[in-house]
XYZ file of C-alpha atoms in Angstrom:
487
model
C 146.495 227.334 44.639
C 149.205 224.911 44.219
C 150.509 225.489 48.011
C 147.417 224.913 49.065
C 146.633 221.338 47.214
C 150.381 220.266 48.505
C 149.419 220.890 51.963
C 146.336 218.597 51.555
C 148.593 215.894 49.975
C 150.753 216.044 52.810
C 147.954 215.950 55.426
C 146.186 213.020 53.636
C 149.654 211.200 53.734
C 150.024 211.558 57.366
C 146.363 210.602 58.148
C 146.889 207.371 56.106
C 150.198 206.503 57.862
C 148.632 207.174 61.315
C 145.657 204.704 60.016
C 148.170 201.824 58.951
C 150.108 202.123 62.077
C 147.096 201.982 64.369
C 145.445 198.896 62.336
C 148.513 197.141 62.576
C 148.656 197.525 66.353
C 144.937 196.528 66.728
C 145.380 193.408 64.740
C 148.589 192.475 66.717
C 146.823 192.684 69.964
C 143.901 191.012 68.862
C 143.001 187.607 69.675
C 145.032 184.993 67.349
C 145.286 181.294 66.820
C 148.259 179.445 68.907
C 151.656 179.943 67.701
C 152.091 176.197 67.782
C 150.493 172.702 68.567
C 152.868 171.796 71.227
C 152.158 174.448 73.674
C 149.403 175.497 75.831
C 147.724 178.672 74.485
C 147.392 181.400 76.918
C 147.002 185.259 76.114
C 145.352 188.189 78.150
C 141.798 187.505 77.006
C 141.764 184.193 79.039
C 142.715 186.441 82.077
C 139.552 188.588 81.669
C 137.216 185.552 81.059
C 138.236 184.187 84.401
C 137.938 187.423 86.169
C 134.352 187.912 84.633
C 133.393 184.319 85.431
C 134.861 184.913 88.983
C 132.753 188.096 89.370
C 129.355 186.533 88.274
C 127.779 185.457 91.522
C 127.202 181.930 92.333
C 123.422 180.550 92.991
C 123.194 179.533 96.262
C 120.438 178.559 99.181
C 120.432 176.840 102.197
C 118.833 173.674 103.548
C 117.695 172.684 107.194
C 120.236 170.114 108.718
C 118.163 169.408 111.696
C 115.471 167.183 109.859
C 115.162 164.577 107.514
C 113.964 165.582 103.701
C 111.494 163.642 101.804
C 112.110 162.447 98.525
C 109.183 165.042 97.374
C 110.862 167.972 99.428
C 114.326 167.188 97.694
C 112.383 167.017 94.483
C 110.812 170.597 94.849
C 114.072 172.319 96.148
C 115.649 170.740 92.827
C 113.374 172.054 90.489
C 113.375 175.349 92.223
C 117.218 175.686 91.906
C 118.400 173.711 89.721
C 119.856 175.951 86.693
C 118.558 173.246 83.982
C 115.117 174.503 85.019
C 115.684 177.998 84.598
C 117.143 177.430 81.194
C 114.226 175.314 79.960
C 111.709 177.940 81.223
C 113.695 180.915 79.679
C 113.899 179.238 76.451
C 109.865 178.339 76.792
C 109.354 182.704 77.516
C 111.742 183.272 74.353
C 109.250 181.133 72.250
C 106.478 182.795 73.740
C 107.949 186.378 72.729
C 108.558 184.881 69.155
C 104.847 184.132 68.736
C 104.001 187.631 69.829
C 106.736 189.030 67.546
C 104.572 186.763 64.488
C 101.320 188.045 65.846
C 102.118 191.704 65.214
C 102.538 191.227 61.758
C 98.732 191.561 61.669
C 99.033 195.094 62.891
C 99.890 198.277 60.957
C 103.236 199.695 61.734
C 103.232 203.448 62.725
C 106.315 205.587 62.978
C 106.896 209.378 63.707
C 109.523 210.567 61.545
C 110.939 214.007 61.602
C 113.083 215.233 58.802
C 115.163 218.273 58.785
C 117.753 219.774 56.563
C 119.503 223.007 54.661
C 121.179 223.264 51.179
C 122.388 226.296 49.076
C 122.657 225.661 45.318
C 123.211 227.849 42.225
C 120.653 228.008 39.675
C 121.463 229.236 35.890
C 118.880 232.017 35.053
C 119.786 233.378 31.637
C 123.407 234.117 31.688
C 123.779 234.682 35.822
C 123.617 232.083 38.568
C 120.870 232.842 41.140
C 122.167 231.549 44.225
C 119.328 229.889 46.492
C 119.511 228.880 50.364
C 116.678 226.640 51.394
C 115.861 225.066 55.139
C 112.925 222.913 56.059
C 111.638 220.968 58.809
C 109.122 218.183 58.170
C 107.194 216.215 61.103
C 105.275 213.201 59.995
C 103.662 210.078 60.477
C 104.468 207.111 58.393
C 102.062 204.264 58.224
C 102.660 200.580 56.658
C 100.020 197.535 56.341
C 100.175 194.277 55.041
C 97.075 194.249 53.815
C 96.595 190.776 52.440
C 99.102 187.835 51.680
C 97.719 184.829 51.139
C 98.653 183.107 54.388
C 101.985 184.058 54.721
C 101.624 185.548 58.224
C 99.372 183.224 59.212
C 101.840 180.327 58.545
C 104.351 182.064 60.673
C 102.031 182.170 63.756
C 101.316 178.876 63.199
C 104.990 177.926 63.222
C 105.350 180.066 65.961
C 102.961 178.200 68.154
C 104.066 175.081 67.337
C 107.926 175.994 68.493
C 106.565 177.389 71.766
C 104.431 174.138 72.213
C 107.632 172.476 71.491
C 109.573 174.519 74.167
C 106.901 173.954 76.831
C 106.987 170.349 76.072
C 110.705 170.299 76.736
C 110.372 172.316 79.716
C 108.139 169.276 81.048
C 110.940 166.836 79.872
C 113.563 168.805 81.663
C 111.202 168.541 84.728
C 110.870 164.749 84.458
C 114.515 164.008 83.797
C 115.564 166.361 87.070
C 112.873 164.568 89.010
C 114.146 161.239 87.940
C 117.596 162.385 88.547
C 116.993 163.414 92.181
C 115.102 160.105 92.716
C 117.657 158.049 91.515
C 120.503 159.634 93.618
C 118.166 159.570 96.729
C 117.766 155.783 96.412
C 121.222 155.544 95.670
C 121.764 157.351 98.851
C 119.638 155.403 100.615
C 121.189 152.132 99.769
C 124.691 153.468 100.417
C 123.534 154.423 103.813
C 121.871 151.256 104.610
C 124.968 149.835 103.246
C 127.018 151.610 106.026
C 124.636 150.746 108.529
C 124.647 147.195 107.717
C 128.337 147.251 107.988
C 128.556 149.058 111.227
C 125.901 146.016 112.542
C 128.369 143.490 111.067
C 131.408 144.991 112.370
C 129.540 144.672 115.837
C 128.888 141.170 115.387
C 132.295 140.384 114.271
C 133.669 141.992 117.409
C 131.290 139.890 119.576
C 132.232 136.692 117.612
C 136.188 137.740 118.461
C 135.457 138.599 121.865
C 133.865 135.158 122.311
C 136.901 133.581 120.813
C 139.085 135.402 122.990
C 137.201 134.808 125.996
C 136.745 130.938 125.255
C 140.735 130.899 124.230
C 141.450 132.494 127.878
C 139.574 129.612 129.241
C 141.272 126.915 127.121
C 138.170 126.015 125.330
C 139.466 127.597 121.729
C 142.931 127.549 119.936
C 144.846 130.556 118.774
C 143.928 129.907 115.030
C 140.415 130.309 116.044
C 140.939 133.539 117.606
C 142.913 134.830 114.472
C 140.025 133.803 112.375
C 137.465 136.024 114.327
C 140.209 138.733 114.211
C 140.468 138.777 110.478
C 136.667 138.597 110.298
C 136.429 141.433 112.398
C 139.250 143.562 110.434
C 137.743 142.447 107.025
C 134.095 143.857 108.486
C 136.059 147.158 109.377
C 137.348 147.454 105.934
C 134.226 146.922 104.318
C 132.628 149.961 106.601
C 135.401 152.098 105.622
C 134.384 151.554 102.048
C 130.775 151.803 102.881
C 131.315 155.376 104.416
C 133.109 156.376 101.196
C 130.369 155.446 99.293
C 127.893 156.866 101.366
C 129.741 160.375 100.993
C 130.042 160.067 97.162
C 126.199 159.286 97.234
C 125.195 162.300 99.144
C 127.376 164.684 97.058
C 125.815 163.412 94.069
C 122.468 164.055 95.159
C 123.529 167.578 96.239
C 124.655 168.457 92.990
C 121.623 166.994 91.466
C 119.718 169.514 93.528
C 121.896 172.646 92.771
C 124.207 172.461 96.186
C 127.951 172.057 96.714
C 128.619 168.470 96.801
C 130.017 169.096 100.523
C 126.434 170.207 101.659
C 125.460 167.993 104.813
C 121.627 167.353 104.854
C 119.597 164.494 106.256
C 117.065 162.387 104.425
C 114.587 159.843 105.470
C 115.695 156.043 106.293
C 115.132 153.423 103.649
C 113.017 151.544 106.470
C 110.764 154.259 106.510
C 109.707 153.933 102.789
C 107.178 151.503 101.269
C 107.779 149.089 98.876
C 105.443 147.664 96.395
C 104.192 143.985 96.906
C 103.096 143.577 93.176
C 102.817 145.117 89.685
C 100.070 147.515 89.280
C 99.278 147.534 85.599
C 100.086 145.437 82.848
C 102.953 146.268 80.244
C 100.488 147.209 77.493
C 99.363 149.673 79.687
C 102.287 151.005 80.693
C 103.511 151.317 77.133
C 100.230 152.929 76.027
C 100.436 155.487 79.028
C 104.020 156.384 77.864
C 102.895 156.807 74.223
C 100.270 159.018 75.445
C 102.396 161.080 78.035
C 106.286 161.231 76.765
C 107.252 164.842 76.219
C 109.834 164.246 73.402
C 107.158 162.154 71.474
C 104.731 164.998 71.928
C 107.706 167.246 70.647
C 107.698 165.695 67.270
C 104.182 166.042 66.801
C 104.819 169.439 67.569
C 107.451 169.817 64.953
C 104.949 168.081 62.411
C 102.856 171.169 63.116
C 105.829 173.565 62.732
C 106.334 171.957 59.492
C 103.270 172.264 58.246
C 103.220 175.843 58.944
C 106.322 176.256 57.403
C 104.665 174.396 54.209
C 102.052 177.187 54.068
C 104.225 179.914 54.625
C 106.454 178.805 51.785
C 103.449 178.186 49.289
C 102.096 181.732 50.219
C 105.025 183.304 48.281
C 103.777 182.066 45.159
C 100.935 184.695 45.360
C 100.708 188.378 45.250
C 100.660 190.600 48.445
C 98.790 193.912 48.901
C 100.237 196.437 50.878
C 98.905 199.874 51.914
C 101.503 203.260 52.907
C 101.019 206.502 53.727
C 102.474 209.780 55.443
C 100.857 212.913 56.696
C 102.177 215.745 58.529
C 103.106 219.524 57.823
C 106.202 221.266 56.294
C 107.941 224.234 57.390
C 110.542 225.767 54.760
C 112.987 229.088 54.805
C 113.961 230.161 51.482
C 116.457 232.923 50.062
C 117.755 233.917 46.792
C 120.809 236.064 46.779
C 121.025 238.315 49.237
C 117.446 239.417 48.836
C 115.302 239.030 51.953
C 113.958 235.546 52.835
C 110.923 233.996 53.622
C 109.188 231.400 55.709
C 106.123 228.997 54.699
C 104.545 226.232 55.884
C 101.854 223.912 54.994
C 100.375 219.919 55.201
C 101.780 217.253 53.246
C 100.456 213.826 52.626
C 100.843 210.631 50.654
C 98.866 207.653 50.213
C 99.621 204.232 48.084
C 98.760 200.805 47.586
C 101.358 198.262 46.513
C 100.819 195.192 44.603
C 103.753 192.862 44.616
C 103.956 189.698 42.917
C 107.455 187.845 42.741
C 107.584 186.291 39.096
C 110.978 184.323 39.451
C 113.410 184.140 42.344
C 115.801 181.678 40.775
C 113.782 178.334 42.206
C 114.101 179.900 46.093
C 110.215 179.138 46.752
C 110.441 175.956 45.313
C 113.256 174.652 47.387
C 111.723 176.143 50.793
C 108.438 174.195 50.090
C 110.777 171.105 49.330
C 112.800 171.699 52.805
C 109.435 172.331 54.789
C 108.003 168.852 53.400
C 111.306 167.038 54.022
C 111.277 168.255 57.477
C 107.813 167.086 58.084
C 108.567 163.752 56.830
C 111.744 163.767 59.045
C 109.410 164.503 62.087
C 107.044 161.857 61.249
C 109.784 159.190 60.519
C 111.154 160.401 64.325
C 107.455 159.720 65.901
C 107.775 156.151 64.285
C 111.433 155.543 65.633
C 110.784 157.176 68.975
C 107.695 154.742 69.534
C 109.778 151.694 68.889
C 112.261 153.302 71.489
C 109.761 154.211 74.197
C 108.259 150.858 73.761
C 111.669 148.993 74.524
C 112.607 151.450 77.196
C 109.268 150.423 79.415
C 109.312 146.873 78.396
C 113.319 146.907 79.676
C 112.140 148.843 82.687
C 108.951 146.822 83.672
C 110.971 143.811 83.451
C 113.683 145.318 85.724
C 111.270 146.236 88.175
C 109.516 142.577 88.168
C 112.660 141.197 88.559
C 113.627 143.751 91.273
C 110.497 143.008 92.992
C 110.933 139.210 93.318
C 114.574 139.643 93.900
C 113.143 141.956 97.305
C 111.046 139.238 98.170
C 113.971 136.366 97.950
C 116.625 138.971 100.012
C 113.858 139.336 102.614
C 113.554 135.596 103.238
C 117.346 135.459 102.970
C 117.882 137.806 105.647
C 115.443 136.192 107.950
C 116.967 132.946 107.288
C 120.670 134.067 107.612
C 120.027 135.869 111.030
C 118.466 132.513 112.487
C 121.417 130.748 111.263
C 123.846 133.150 112.622
C 122.000 133.012 116.220
C 121.747 129.271 115.843
C 125.490 128.843 115.024
C 126.654 131.283 118.051
C 124.132 129.149 120.121
C 125.883 125.657 118.930
C 129.313 127.319 119.481
C 128.411 128.300 123.080
C 127.496 124.831 123.999
C 130.677 123.461 121.965
C 128.648 121.727 119.375
C 129.898 124.036 116.563
C 133.329 125.163 115.867
C 134.236 129.011 115.150
C 134.532 128.662 111.518
C 131.006 127.791 111.379
C 130.194 130.711 113.447
C 132.572 133.251 111.307
C 130.703 131.716 107.906
C 127.240 132.342 109.476
C 128.217 135.649 110.582
C 129.440 136.504 106.825
C 126.285 135.249 105.257
C 124.191 137.497 107.518
C 126.272 140.675 106.633
C 125.932 139.522 103.123
C 122.174 138.801 103.508
C 121.551 142.270 105.255
C 123.578 144.000 102.635
C 121.404 142.287 99.770
C 118.402 143.230 101.484
C 119.217 147.004 101.602
C 120.445 146.810 97.958
C 117.177 144.855 96.795
C 114.813 147.434 98.481
C 116.732 150.250 97.027
C 116.724 148.523 93.866
C 113.353 148.293 93.796
C 112.432 151.656 94.584
C 114.832 152.618 92.033
C 113.078 150.529 89.131
C 109.781 152.065 90.414
C 111.376 155.501 89.606
C 112.544 154.249 86.254
C 109.177 152.970 84.984
C 107.550 156.317 86.188
C 110.078 158.050 84.217
C 109.675 155.825 81.184
C 106.140 156.364 81.026
C 106.316 160.434 81.985
C 104.153 159.375 85.384
C 106.715 161.569 87.285
C 105.431 164.671 85.616
C 101.781 163.905 85.882
C 101.324 164.381 89.269
C 103.263 167.562 89.784
C 101.302 170.648 90.760
C 101.306 173.524 87.809
C 104.432 175.850 88.241
C 104.757 179.622 87.625
C 108.395 179.240 87.814
C 111.098 177.384 86.864
């Protein structure tokens, strides 16, 4: 017996040693903090993360490069492929599943249970131990049902409904933001392309003036400084053109990124001259603000938060009352028994248990009081956010309305300036041809025309952008959209 215990002790010591060594090795290989603050942290797990990221397929789609896209078509593509809409969609689906989970508490739960086991023990009978061997198998059905809980489940369902409503409104708000982002990027691209086209026209005008100056110098009707001035103006126009080309490339990349495309994707869009611009304000600022109050998703989200807080208060208050639940099991049992070395035997029969439980929590360390207080505070916070958002939205709409009104007047002034500048340039060139004006007057008129052409494009784009911004602030952007099944 002593030898047996000695062997057991050695085995235990050896097993403990192996466990300690394994634990130390695992801890050494596990992720840890950087060794010092002055070195960049790198570890094997970082490479694994990079490999995992690389292995994930990148979401891509193609566009038709043979035709120009309208803004509505670009918005449809962005709503379908922008990952933010998919994130918001999945979040709403998760909240819908939570509502289903909350409603499941209204129904009983039924579980199939199979219990099997065997045991052997010794029972003392008089002066002798009687060895008994038993084996059993019990397949049963277990039923649990909460009969009554004073509104606890109803409060959970109401809270889940409010959270689902919140997620649906957040989903709509994601679409509102994406629509505006695409619209803004689209109008900025139109402006950049218009600026590039205006710069090309200005360069052609500058080249024409330079050619006129060269011709007049060749015929003795101009001086060398006149030609140099025209050449400098042409070089400046070429410089402005290169800057406009770069700005157009950046604007195109920004629009492509907003649509969920690589920034280097090539595609065509409508020309800014093909778009109509408003000539007057349609509604008053008060009408715009009232419409924003009724439509802004984030304001409605706070109303949903108030609903969720009311449901949480209802659920918390239900904890003050008792709950009545039902529990039962039903099935059959099959068993085997044997005493000592006597012949054993099998037996079987049905079994069932049924019970009602009335549970009433009398004291819980003021947990219920704190849960009610927390829910009331969240409700008050949501109500305060409604007032704060009303003020913020009113200011946003007022600012956007004023910007649109200013952009409207600027566009009208820019159009008049372009007409006057074009006439002035043509008159200066004609007078220069008759010798009534000098070249500096022509170059100045050409620069003024280039500036007027640029401001006209900018004013058009800015007016369209302010129209989109006002629709964004009032949430009109998502009111005219057809219902979508997917993201």
